CSV table of C-alpha atoms and ligand atoms in Angstrom, one decimal:
chain,number,residue,atom,x,y,z
A,26,UNK,CA,86.2,-17.9,49.4
A,27,UNK,CA,88.6,-17.3,52.2
A,28,UNK,CA,90.1,-13.8,52.2
A,29,UNK,CA,93.7,-12.9,52.5
A,30,UNK,CA,94.6,-12.8,56.2
A,31,UNK,CA,97.0,-9.9,56.1
A,32,UNK,CA,95.6,-7.6,58.7
A,33,UNK,CA,98.2,-7.3,61.4
A,34,UNK,CA,97.1,-4.0,63.0
A,35,UNK,CA,95.7,-5.3,66.2
A,36,UNK,CA,97.6,-8.4,67.4
A,37,UNK,CA,100.9,-10.1,67.2
A,38,UNK,CA,99.6,-12.6,64.7
A,39,UNK,CA,98.1,-12.2,61.2
A,40,UNK,CA,95.8,-15.2,61.6
A,41,UNK,CA,92.5,-15.1,63.5
A,42,UNK,CA,93.5,-18.0,65.8
A,43,UNK,CA,95.1,-15.9,68.5
A,44,UNK,CA,96.4,-19.0,70.2
A,45,UNK,CA,98.0,-18.2,73.5
A,46,UNK,CA,96.9,-14.5,73.4
A,47,UNK,CA,95.8,-13.3,76.9
A,48,UNK,CA,92.0,-13.1,77.2
A,49,UNK,CA,91.5,-11.8,80.7
A,50,UNK,CA,92.5,-8.2,80.3
A,51,UNK,CA,90.2,-5.2,81.1
A,52,UNK,CA,86.8,-6.4,82.3
A,53,UNK,CA,86.8,-9.6,80.2
A,54,UNK,CA,87.4,-11.9,83.0
A,55,UNK,CA,85.1,-10.7,85.7
A,56,UNK,CA,82.2,-13.1,85.0
A,57,UNK,CA,82.4,-16.3,83.0
A,58,UNK,CA,79.9,-16.9,80.2
A,59,UNK,CA,79.3,-19.8,77.9
A,60,UNK,CA,80.8,-19.8,74.3
A,61,UNK,CA,82.1,-16.3,74.8
A,62,UNK,CA,83.9,-14.7,71.9
A,63,UNK,CA,87.6,-14.3,72.5
A,64,UNK,CA,88.4,-10.6,72.9
A,65,UNK,CA,90.9,-10.6,70.0
A,66,UNK,CA,88.3,-11.8,67.5
A,67,UNK,CA,85.9,-9.1,68.6
A,68,UNK,CA,88.7,-6.5,68.5
A,69,UNK,CA,89.9,-7.4,65.0
A,70,UNK,CA,86.3,-7.7,63.7
A,71,UNK,CA,85.7,-4.1,65.0
A,72,UNK,CA,89.1,-2.8,63.6
A,73,UNK,CA,88.3,-4.3,60.2
A,74,UNK,CA,84.6,-3.3,60.0
A,75,UNK,CA,85.3,0.3,61.3
A,76,UNK,CA,81.8,0.9,62.9
A,77,UNK,CA,80.3,4.3,63.5
A,78,UNK,CA,77.8,2.8,65.9
A,79,UNK,CA,77.8,-0.9,66.8
A,80,UNK,CA,75.1,-3.4,67.9
A,81,UNK,CA,75.7,-6.9,69.3
A,82,UNK,CA,72.2,-8.4,69.4
A,83,UNK,CA,73.5,-11.6,71.0
A,84,UNK,CA,75.8,-9.9,73.4
A,85,UNK,CA,76.2,-12.8,76.0
A,86,UNK,CA,79.1,-12.0,78.3
A,87,UNK,CA,79.8,-8.7,76.5
A,88,UNK,CA,83.1,-9.4,74.8
A,89,UNK,CA,82.2,-7.3,71.7
A,90,UNK,CA,80.8,-4.5,73.8
A,91,UNK,CA,83.9,-4.3,75.9
A,92,UNK,CA,86.1,-4.1,72.8
A,93,UNK,CA,83.9,-1.5,71.2
A,94,UNK,CA,84.1,0.5,74.3
A,95,UNK,CA,87.9,0.2,74.5
A,96,UNK,CA,88.1,1.4,70.9
A,97,UNK,CA,85.9,4.4,71.8
A,98,UNK,CA,83.0,3.3,69.5
A,99,UNK,CA,79.4,3.9,70.5
A,100,UNK,CA,77.7,0.5,71.0
A,101,UNK,CA,74.5,-1.1,72.2
A,102,UNK,CA,73.9,-4.7,73.4
A,103,UNK,CA,70.9,-7.0,73.5
A,104,UNK,CA,70.4,-10.5,74.7
A,105,UNK,CA,67.4,-12.6,75.8
A,106,UNK,CA,69.2,-13.9,78.9
A,107,UNK,CA,69.0,-11.5,81.9
A,108,UNK,CA,72.3,-12.8,83.2
A,109,UNK,CA,74.0,-11.9,79.9
A,110,UNK,CA,72.4,-8.4,80.2
A,111,UNK,CA,73.7,-7.9,83.7
A,112,UNK,CA,77.2,-9.0,83.0
A,113,UNK,CA,77.4,-6.9,79.8
A,114,UNK,CA,76.2,-3.8,81.7
A,115,UNK,CA,78.7,-4.2,84.5
A,116,UNK,CA,81.6,-5.0,82.2
A,117,UNK,CA,81.0,-1.7,80.3
A,118,UNK,CA,80.3,0.7,83.1
A,119,UNK,CA,83.1,2.7,84.6
A,120,UNK,CA,82.6,3.2,88.4
A,121,UNK,CA,85.2,4.6,90.8
A,122,UNK,CA,87.0,1.9,92.7
A,123,UNK,CA,86.9,4.0,95.9
A,124,UNK,CA,83.1,4.0,95.8
A,125,UNK,CA,83.0,0.3,95.1
A,126,UNK,CA,85.5,-0.5,97.9
A,127,UNK,CA,83.5,1.6,100.4
A,128,UNK,CA,80.3,-0.3,99.5
A,129,UNK,CA,82.1,-3.7,99.6
A,130,UNK,CA,83.2,-3.0,103.2
A,131,UNK,CA,79.5,-2.3,104.2
A,132,UNK,CA,78.2,-5.3,102.3
A,133,UNK,CA,80.6,-7.7,103.9
A,134,UNK,CA,80.0,-6.2,107.4
A,135,UNK,CA,76.3,-6.5,106.9
A,136,UNK,CA,76.6,-10.1,105.6
A,137,UNK,CA,78.7,-11.1,108.5
A,138,UNK,CA,76.1,-9.8,110.9
A,139,UNK,CA,73.1,-11.3,109.1
A,140,UNK,CA,71.1,-13.7,111.3
A,141,UNK,CA,67.9,-14.0,109.2
A,142,UNK,CA,66.5,-17.1,107.6
A,143,UNK,CA,68.5,-18.9,104.9
A,144,UNK,CA,67.1,-18.5,101.4
A,145,UNK,CA,64.6,-21.2,100.5
A,146,UNK,CA,64.4,-22.7,97.0
A,147,UNK,CA,61.9,-25.2,95.7
A,148,UNK,CA,62.8,-28.8,94.9
A,149,UNK,CA,62.3,-27.9,91.2
A,150,UNK,CA,64.9,-25.1,91.4
A,151,UNK,CA,67.3,-27.8,92.7
A,152,UNK,CA,69.7,-25.3,94.3
A,153,UNK,CA,70.7,-27.7,97.2
A,154,UNK,CA,72.2,-30.1,94.7
A,155,UNK,CA,74.7,-27.5,93.5
A,156,UNK,CA,75.9,-26.2,96.9
A,157,UNK,CA,77.1,-27.6,100.2
A,158,UNK,CA,74.8,-26.7,103.2
A,159,UNK,CA,77.4,-24.4,104.7
A,160,UNK,CA,77.5,-22.2,101.6
A,161,UNK,CA,73.8,-21.4,101.7
A,162,UNK,CA,74.0,-19.1,104.8
A,163,UNK,CA,76.8,-16.8,103.5
A,164,UNK,CA,75.3,-16.7,100.0
A,165,UNK,CA,71.9,-15.7,101.5
A,166,UNK,CA,73.6,-13.1,103.7
A,167,UNK,CA,75.5,-11.6,100.8
A,168,UNK,CA,72.3,-11.6,98.7
A,169,UNK,CA,70.4,-9.8,101.5
A,170,UNK,CA,73.1,-7.1,101.8
A,171,UNK,CA,73.4,-6.6,98.0
A,172,UNK,CA,69.6,-6.4,97.4
A,173,UNK,CA,69.3,-3.7,100.0
A,174,UNK,CA,71.5,-1.3,97.9
A,175,UNK,CA,69.6,1.4,96.0
A,176,UNK,CA,68.8,0.6,92.4
A,177,UNK,CA,71.8,1.8,90.5
A,178,UNK,CA,75.0,0.7,88.7
A,179,UNK,CA,76.7,0.0,92.1
A,180,UNK,CA,73.9,-2.5,92.9
A,181,UNK,CA,74.3,-4.0,89.4
A,182,UNK,CA,78.1,-4.4,90.0
A,183,UNK,CA,77.5,-6.3,93.3
A,184,UNK,CA,74.7,-8.4,91.8
A,185,UNK,CA,77.2,-9.4,89.1
A,186,UNK,CA,79.8,-10.2,91.8
A,187,UNK,CA,77.2,-12.2,93.8
A,188,UNK,CA,76.5,-14.1,90.6
A,189,UNK,CA,80.2,-14.8,89.8
A,190,UNK,CA,80.6,-16.0,93.4
A,191,UNK,CA,77.5,-18.2,93.2
A,192,UNK,CA,79.1,-19.8,90.1
A,193,UNK,CA,82.6,-20.0,91.6
A,194,UNK,CA,81.5,-21.8,94.8
A,195,UNK,CA,79.0,-24.1,93.1
A,196,UNK,CA,79.6,-27.8,92.9
A,197,UNK,CA,80.0,-27.8,89.1
A,198,UNK,CA,82.8,-28.8,86.8
A,199,UNK,CA,84.4,-25.7,85.2
A,200,UNK,CA,85.0,-25.4,81.5
A,201,UNK,CA,82.1,-27.6,80.6
A,202,UNK,CA,79.1,-26.6,78.6
A,203,UNK,CA,76.5,-28.5,80.6
A,204,UNK,CA,76.2,-28.4,84.3
A,205,UNK,CA,77.7,-31.5,85.9
A,206,UNK,CA,78.1,-32.0,89.6
A,207,UNK,CA,81.6,-32.5,91.1
A,208,UNK,CA,82.4,-36.0,92.2
A,209,UNK,CA,84.7,-37.5,94.8
A,210,UNK,CA,87.4,-37.0,95.7
A,211,UNK,CA,87.4,-33.4,94.5
A,212,UNK,CA,83.9,-32.8,95.9
A,213,UNK,CA,85.1,-33.4,99.5
A,214,UNK,CA,88.1,-31.2,99.3
A,215,UNK,CA,86.2,-28.3,97.6
A,216,UNK,CA,85.3,-26.0,100.5
A,217,UNK,CA,85.7,-22.4,99.5
A,218,UNK,CA,85.0,-19.6,101.9
A,219,UNK,CA,82.0,-17.9,100.3
A,220,UNK,CA,82.6,-14.4,101.7
A,221,UNK,CA,86.2,-14.5,100.8
A,222,UNK,CA,85.5,-15.5,97.2
A,223,UNK,CA,83.0,-12.6,97.0
A,224,UNK,CA,85.5,-10.2,98.4
A,225,UNK,CA,88.3,-11.3,96.1
A,226,UNK,CA,86.0,-11.2,93.0
A,227,UNK,CA,84.8,-7.7,94.0
A,228,UNK,CA,88.3,-6.3,94.6
A,229,UNK,CA,89.6,-7.6,91.3
A,230,UNK,CA,86.5,-6.5,89.3
A,231,UNK,CA,86.5,-3.0,90.9
A,232,UNK,CA,90.0,-2.3,89.7
A,233,UNK,CA,89.0,-3.3,86.2
A,234,UNK,CA,85.8,-1.4,85.9
A,235,UNK,CA,87.4,1.7,87.3
A,236,UNK,CA,89.9,1.7,84.4
A,237,UNK,CA,87.2,1.6,81.7
A,238,UNK,CA,86.6,4.5,79.4
A,239,UNK,CA,83.6,6.6,80.3
A,240,UNK,CA,81.2,6.1,77.5
A,241,UNK,CA,77.5,5.1,77.9
A,242,UNK,CA,76.7,1.6,76.7
A,243,UNK,CA,73.0,0.6,76.7
A,244,UNK,CA,72.3,-3.1,77.1
A,245,UNK,CA,68.7,-4.3,76.6
A,246,UNK,CA,67.0,-7.5,77.6
A,247,UNK,CA,64.9,-8.7,74.6
A,248,UNK,CA,64.8,-10.9,71.6
A,249,UNK,CA,66.6,-10.3,68.4
A,250,UNK,CA,63.2,-11.2,66.8
A,251,UNK,CA,61.7,-7.8,67.2
A,252,UNK,CA,64.4,-5.4,68.3
A,253,UNK,CA,63.4,-2.0,69.8
A,254,UNK,CA,65.6,-0.1,67.2
A,255,UNK,CA,64.8,2.0,64.2
A,256,UNK,CA,65.7,1.0,60.6
A,257,UNK,CA,69.4,1.7,59.9
A,258,UNK,CA,70.0,2.8,63.5
A,259,UNK,CA,73.4,1.1,63.5
A,260,UNK,CA,76.3,1.1,61.0
A,261,UNK,CA,77.5,-2.3,62.1
A,262,UNK,CA,76.6,-5.5,63.8
A,263,UNK,CA,79.4,-7.7,65.3
A,264,UNK,CA,78.0,-10.9,67.0
A,265,UNK,CA,78.2,-14.6,67.5
A,266,UNK,CA,74.7,-16.0,67.3
A,267,UNK,CA,73.8,-19.4,68.9
A,268,UNK,CA,74.7,-22.3,66.7
A,269,UNK,CA,71.5,-24.2,67.4
A,270,UNK,CA,68.6,-24.3,69.8
A,271,UNK,CA,69.3,-24.7,73.6
A,272,UNK,CA,68.2,-28.3,73.7
A,273,UNK,CA,70.7,-29.4,71.1
A,274,UNK,CA,73.3,-26.7,71.3
A,275,UNK,CA,74.8,-24.6,74.0
A,276,UNK,CA,72.4,-24.4,77.0
A,277,UNK,CA,72.7,-20.8,78.0
A,278,UNK,CA,69.6,-20.9,80.3
A,279,UNK,CA,70.8,-24.0,82.1
A,280,UNK,CA,74.2,-22.3,82.7
A,281,UNK,CA,72.5,-19.2,84.0
A,282,UNK,CA,69.8,-20.6,86.1
A,283,UNK,CA,71.5,-21.1,89.5
A,284,UNK,CA,72.9,-17.6,89.3
A,285,UNK,CA,69.6,-16.2,88.3
A,286,UNK,CA,67.9,-17.9,91.3
A,287,UNK,CA,70.4,-16.2,93.6
A,288,UNK,CA,69.6,-12.9,91.9
A,289,UNK,CA,66.0,-13.4,92.8
A,290,UNK,CA,64.6,-14.6,89.5
A,291,UNK,CA,61.8,-17.2,89.7
A,292,UNK,CA,61.4,-20.4,87.7
A,293,UNK,CA,58.7,-18.7,85.7
A,294,UNK,CA,61.0,-15.8,84.7
A,295,UNK,CA,63.6,-18.2,83.6
A,296,UNK,CA,61.2,-20.4,81.5
A,297,UNK,CA,59.7,-17.2,80.0
A,298,UNK,CA,63.1,-16.1,78.6
A,299,UNK,CA,64.0,-19.6,77.5
A,300,UNK,CA,60.8,-19.8,75.4
A,301,UNK,CA,62.1,-16.7,73.5
A,302,UNK,CA,65.5,-18.2,72.6
A,303,UNK,CA,66.1,-19.0,68.9
A,304,UNK,CA,64.5,-22.3,67.9
A,305,UNK,CA,62.5,-22.9,71.1
A,306,UNK,CA,59.5,-24.8,69.7
A,307,UNK,CA,57.1,-23.6,72.3
A,308,UNK,CA,53.9,-25.2,70.9
A,309,UNK,CA,54.7,-23.9,67.4
A,310,UNK,CA,54.1,-26.4,64.5
A,311,UNK,CA,54.8,-24.6,61.3
A,312,UNK,CA,58.4,-23.7,60.3
A,313,UNK,CA,58.7,-22.9,56.6
A,314,UNK,CA,62.3,-23.8,55.7
A,315,UNK,CA,64.3,-20.7,54.8
A,316,UNK,CA,66.1,-20.5,51.4
A,317,UNK,CA,69.4,-22.4,51.8
A,318,UNK,CA,70.5,-25.3,49.6
A,319,UNK,CA,73.0,-26.4,52.2
A,320,UNK,CA,70.4,-26.5,54.9
A,321,UNK,CA,68.0,-28.5,52.6
A,322,UNK,CA,70.7,-31.0,52.0
A,323,UNK,CA,71.5,-31.5,55.7
A,324,UNK,CA,67.9,-31.8,56.6
A,325,UNK,CA,67.4,-34.4,53.9
A,326,UNK,CA,70.2,-36.5,55.5
A,327,UNK,CA,68.3,-36.6,58.8
A,328,UNK,CA,64.8,-36.9,57.3
A,329,UNK,CA,64.0,-40.1,59.3
A,330,UNK,CA,64.5,-38.4,62.6
A,331,UNK,CA,61.3,-36.4,62.6
A,332,UNK,CA,61.8,-34.7,66.0
A,333,UNK,CA,65.3,-33.5,65.0
A,334,UNK,CA,64.0,-32.3,61.7
A,335,UNK,CA,61.3,-30.2,63.5
A,336,UNK,CA,63.9,-28.8,65.9
A,337,UNK,CA,66.3,-27.9,63.1
A,338,UNK,CA,63.6,-26.3,61.1
A,339,UNK,CA,62.4,-24.3,64.1
A,340,UNK,CA,65.9,-23.0,64.7
A,341,UNK,CA,66.8,-22.0,61.2
A,342,UNK,CA,63.4,-20.4,60.7
A,343,UNK,CA,64.1,-18.2,63.7
A,344,UNK,CA,67.7,-17.7,62.6
A,345,UNK,CA,66.6,-16.5,59.2
A,346,UNK,CA,64.1,-14.0,60.8
A,347,UNK,CA,66.9,-12.9,63.1
A,348,UNK,CA,69.2,-12.1,60.1
A,349,UNK,CA,66.3,-10.2,58.5
A,350,UNK,CA,65.9,-8.1,61.6
A,351,UNK,CA,69.6,-7.6,62.0
A,352,UNK,CA,69.8,-6.3,58.4
A,353,UNK,CA,66.8,-4.0,59.0
A,354,UNK,CA,68.6,-2.1,61.8
A,355,UNK,CA,72.0,-1.9,60.1
A,356,UNK,CA,73.2,0.1,57.1
A,357,UNK,CA,76.8,-0.9,56.5
A,358,UNK,CA,78.2,-4.3,57.8
A,359,UNK,CA,77.2,-7.4,59.6
A,360,UNK,CA,80.0,-9.5,61.1
A,361,UNK,CA,79.0,-13.0,62.2
A,362,UNK,CA,81.3,-15.4,64.0
A,363,UNK,CA,79.9,-18.9,63.6
A,364,UNK,CA,80.8,-22.5,63.7
A,365,UNK,CA,79.3,-25.7,62.5
A,366,UNK,CA,76.8,-27.8,64.5
A,367,UNK,CA,76.0,-31.5,64.4
A,368,UNK,CA,72.5,-33.1,64.6
A,369,UNK,CA,72.0,-36.9,64.2
A,370,UNK,CA,75.6,-37.3,63.2
A,371,UNK,CA,75.1,-34.8,60.4
A,372,UNK,CA,77.1,-31.6,60.0
A,373,UNK,CA,75.1,-28.4,59.6
A,374,UNK,CA,77.5,-25.9,58.0
A,375,UNK,CA,76.3,-22.8,59.7
A,376,UNK,CA,78.7,-20.5,57.8
A,377,UNK,CA,77.5,-21.7,54.4
A,378,UNK,CA,73.9,-21.6,55.5
A,379,UNK,CA,74.3,-18.0,56.8
A,380,UNK,CA,75.9,-16.9,53.5
A,381,UNK,CA,73.0,-18.5,51.5
A,382,UNK,CA,70.3,-17.0,53.8
A,383,UNK,CA,71.9,-13.5,53.5
A,384,UNK,CA,72.2,-13.9,49.7
A,385,UNK,CA,68.4,-14.5,49.6
A,386,UNK,CA,68.0,-11.0,51.1
A,387,UNK,CA,70.4,-9.4,48.6
A,388,UNK,CA,73.2,-9.2,51.1
A,389,UNK,CA,76.6,-10.0,49.8
A,390,UNK,CA,79.5,-11.7,51.6
A,391,UNK,CA,82.4,-9.3,51.5
A,392,UNK,CA,85.1,-11.4,53.2
A,393,UNK,CA,85.4,-14.7,55.1
A,394,UNK,CA,88.1,-15.6,57.6
A,395,UNK,CA,88.7,-18.8,59.4
A,396,UNK,CA,89.7,-19.3,63.0
A,397,UNK,CA,91.1,-22.7,64.2
A,398,UNK,CA,89.8,-23.6,67.6
A,399,UNK,CA,92.2,-25.0,70.1
A,400,UNK,CA,89.8,-27.3,71.9
A,401,UNK,CA,86.7,-29.3,71.3
A,402,UNK,CA,84.1,-27.0,72.7
A,403,UNK,CA,80.7,-27.9,71.5
A,404,UNK,CA,78.5,-30.7,72.6
A,405,UNK,CA,77.5,-33.7,70.5
A,406,UNK,CA,80.8,-33.7,68.6
A,407,UNK,CA,82.2,-36.8,70.3
A,408,UNK,CA,79.2,-38.9,69.2
A,409,UNK,CA,79.9,-37.7,65.7
A,410,UNK,CA,83.5,-38.8,66.1
A,411,UNK,CA,84.9,-35.4,65.0
A,412,UNK,CA,85.8,-32.1,66.5
A,413,UNK,CA,84.6,-28.7,65.6
A,414,UNK,CA,88.0,-27.4,64.8
A,415,UNK,CA,87.2,-24.0,63.3
A,416,UNK,CA,84.8,-21.1,63.2
A,417,UNK,CA,84.2,-18.7,60.4
A,418,UNK,CA,84.2,-14.9,60.6
A,419,UNK,CA,81.8,-13.6,57.9
A,420,UNK,CA,81.8,-10.0,56.8
A,421,UNK,CA,78.6,-9.0,55.0
A,422,UNK,CA,78.0,-5.8,53.2
A,423,UNK,CA,74.5,-4.7,54.0
A,424,UNK,CA,74.5,-1.7,51.7
A,425,UNK,CA,72.8,-3.7,48.9
A,426,UNK,CA,70.1,-5.2,51.2
A,427,UNK,CA,66.9,-5.9,49.3
A,428,UNK,CA,64.1,-6.8,51.8
B,24,LIG,C1,77.2,-17.5,71.3
B,24,LIG,S1,76.4,-16.6,72.6
B,24,LIG,C2,77.0,-15.0,72.5
B,24,LIG,C3,78.3,-14.9,73.2
B,24,LIG,C4,78.9,-13.6,73.2
B,24,LIG,N1,79.4,-13.1,71.9
B,24,LIG,C5,80.0,-13.5,74.2
B,24,LIG,O1,81.1,-13.1,73.9
B,24,LIG,O2,79.8,-13.8,75.4
B,24,LIG,C6,74.7,-16.5,71.9
B,24,LIG,C7,73.8,-15.6,72.8
B,24,LIG,O3,72.5,-15.6,72.1
B,24,LIG,C8,71.5,-15.4,73.1
B,24,LIG,N2,70.2,-15.6,72.5
B,24,LIG,C9,69.6,-16.8,72.2
B,24,LIG,N3,68.4,-16.5,71.6
B,24,LIG,C10,68.2,-15.1,71.6
B,24,LIG,C11,67.2,-14.3,71.1
B,24,LIG,N4,66.1,-14.7,70.6
B,24,LIG,N5,67.4,-12.9,71.1
B,24,LIG,C12,68.6,-12.4,71.7
B,24,LIG,N6,69.6,-13.2,72.2
B,24,LIG,C13,69.4,-14.6,72.1
B,24,LIG,C14,71.9,-16.3,74.2
B,24,LIG,O4,71.3,-16.0,75.4
B,24,LIG,C15,73.4,-16.2,74.2
B,24,LIG,O5,73.9,-15.3,75.2
């Protein structure tokens, strides 16, 4: 059932495609994130659902939180990935640009005078592979200057800028889901001035955060499986959950790891959070399959691939528990933006699976919209020989929940 797409209140188009609409306004562009929701989808989901208090339990790069803030709606974010939490905090915190510019001057001055040792990383961390030797000195110097700031929002702002800079100067292809090192001839000609990139990122982001509304947005690091919130604490959830586990789907931890190393996280910290991502098997063996006929049919089609069956079952087991937990903390609407995934050349229709899992909890689908995607964005599709060409926006009515 696809609903009538007649809502034109918040964009120049009545469809949910938003092809060609600008996506970098306000703080949206200050730090890249994988599989980020486009701001217009978040904005329209919020306008349509009319939240009193909103939660995004997979807040990622914070698109939903920024739109909620711009709409003046109280909101809270949560994500398992500490980089997501940092970005989301910074993108929703208004700080005076004069204060940030003053600190920027001091940081750059300190970094230019730094003559301490260059940061050391283990071979396992593999940092050297992603940076040229000349970049390590300035990145270390900036890190040193930023880490000396007192613990507060200004420090978080510059940690986020350090992270954006570490990403911008890294020897990775842009706009790709998995990390892949640049090759010749681009590799030889890519020689950014690290301090300059940091300065430019900071100046641009400072203007943007200074223009934010002043409203407190709390962002927690933690798992959706056991959220620190009371029953019915929120009216509304708007989110895009992962489409699969990190091994077979979008590798958020891999994307974040170099930046987290520069921010001082250890390998153990990173593995620890990866183990809590949805579907991470982590020594577990038993994954009762949740109640979805569509899921059962797809699993049947891949039944000869025992490892994939186990990975799929682990993911949907966690996903079903996540939906239960989301319904527990919400008393009005849950909006889920989700696309299909492919395992062993078999499509898993995440929208249908989500609808069936919600129905098993007594939660009714109120409306379903479809957004056509401009590019092939998810991995494993080429091997399937098809593109993920759409995602669905599902509006659930939680008022009848029966759990
Ligand atoms: C599709 S992304 C969200 C993107 C986000 N809407 C944005 O605009 O950037 C899914 C997010 O789920 C997070 N995630 C995975 N497992 C999680 C868990 N158990 N609890 C909370 N977040 C989790 C990932 O770290 C990732 O940031």
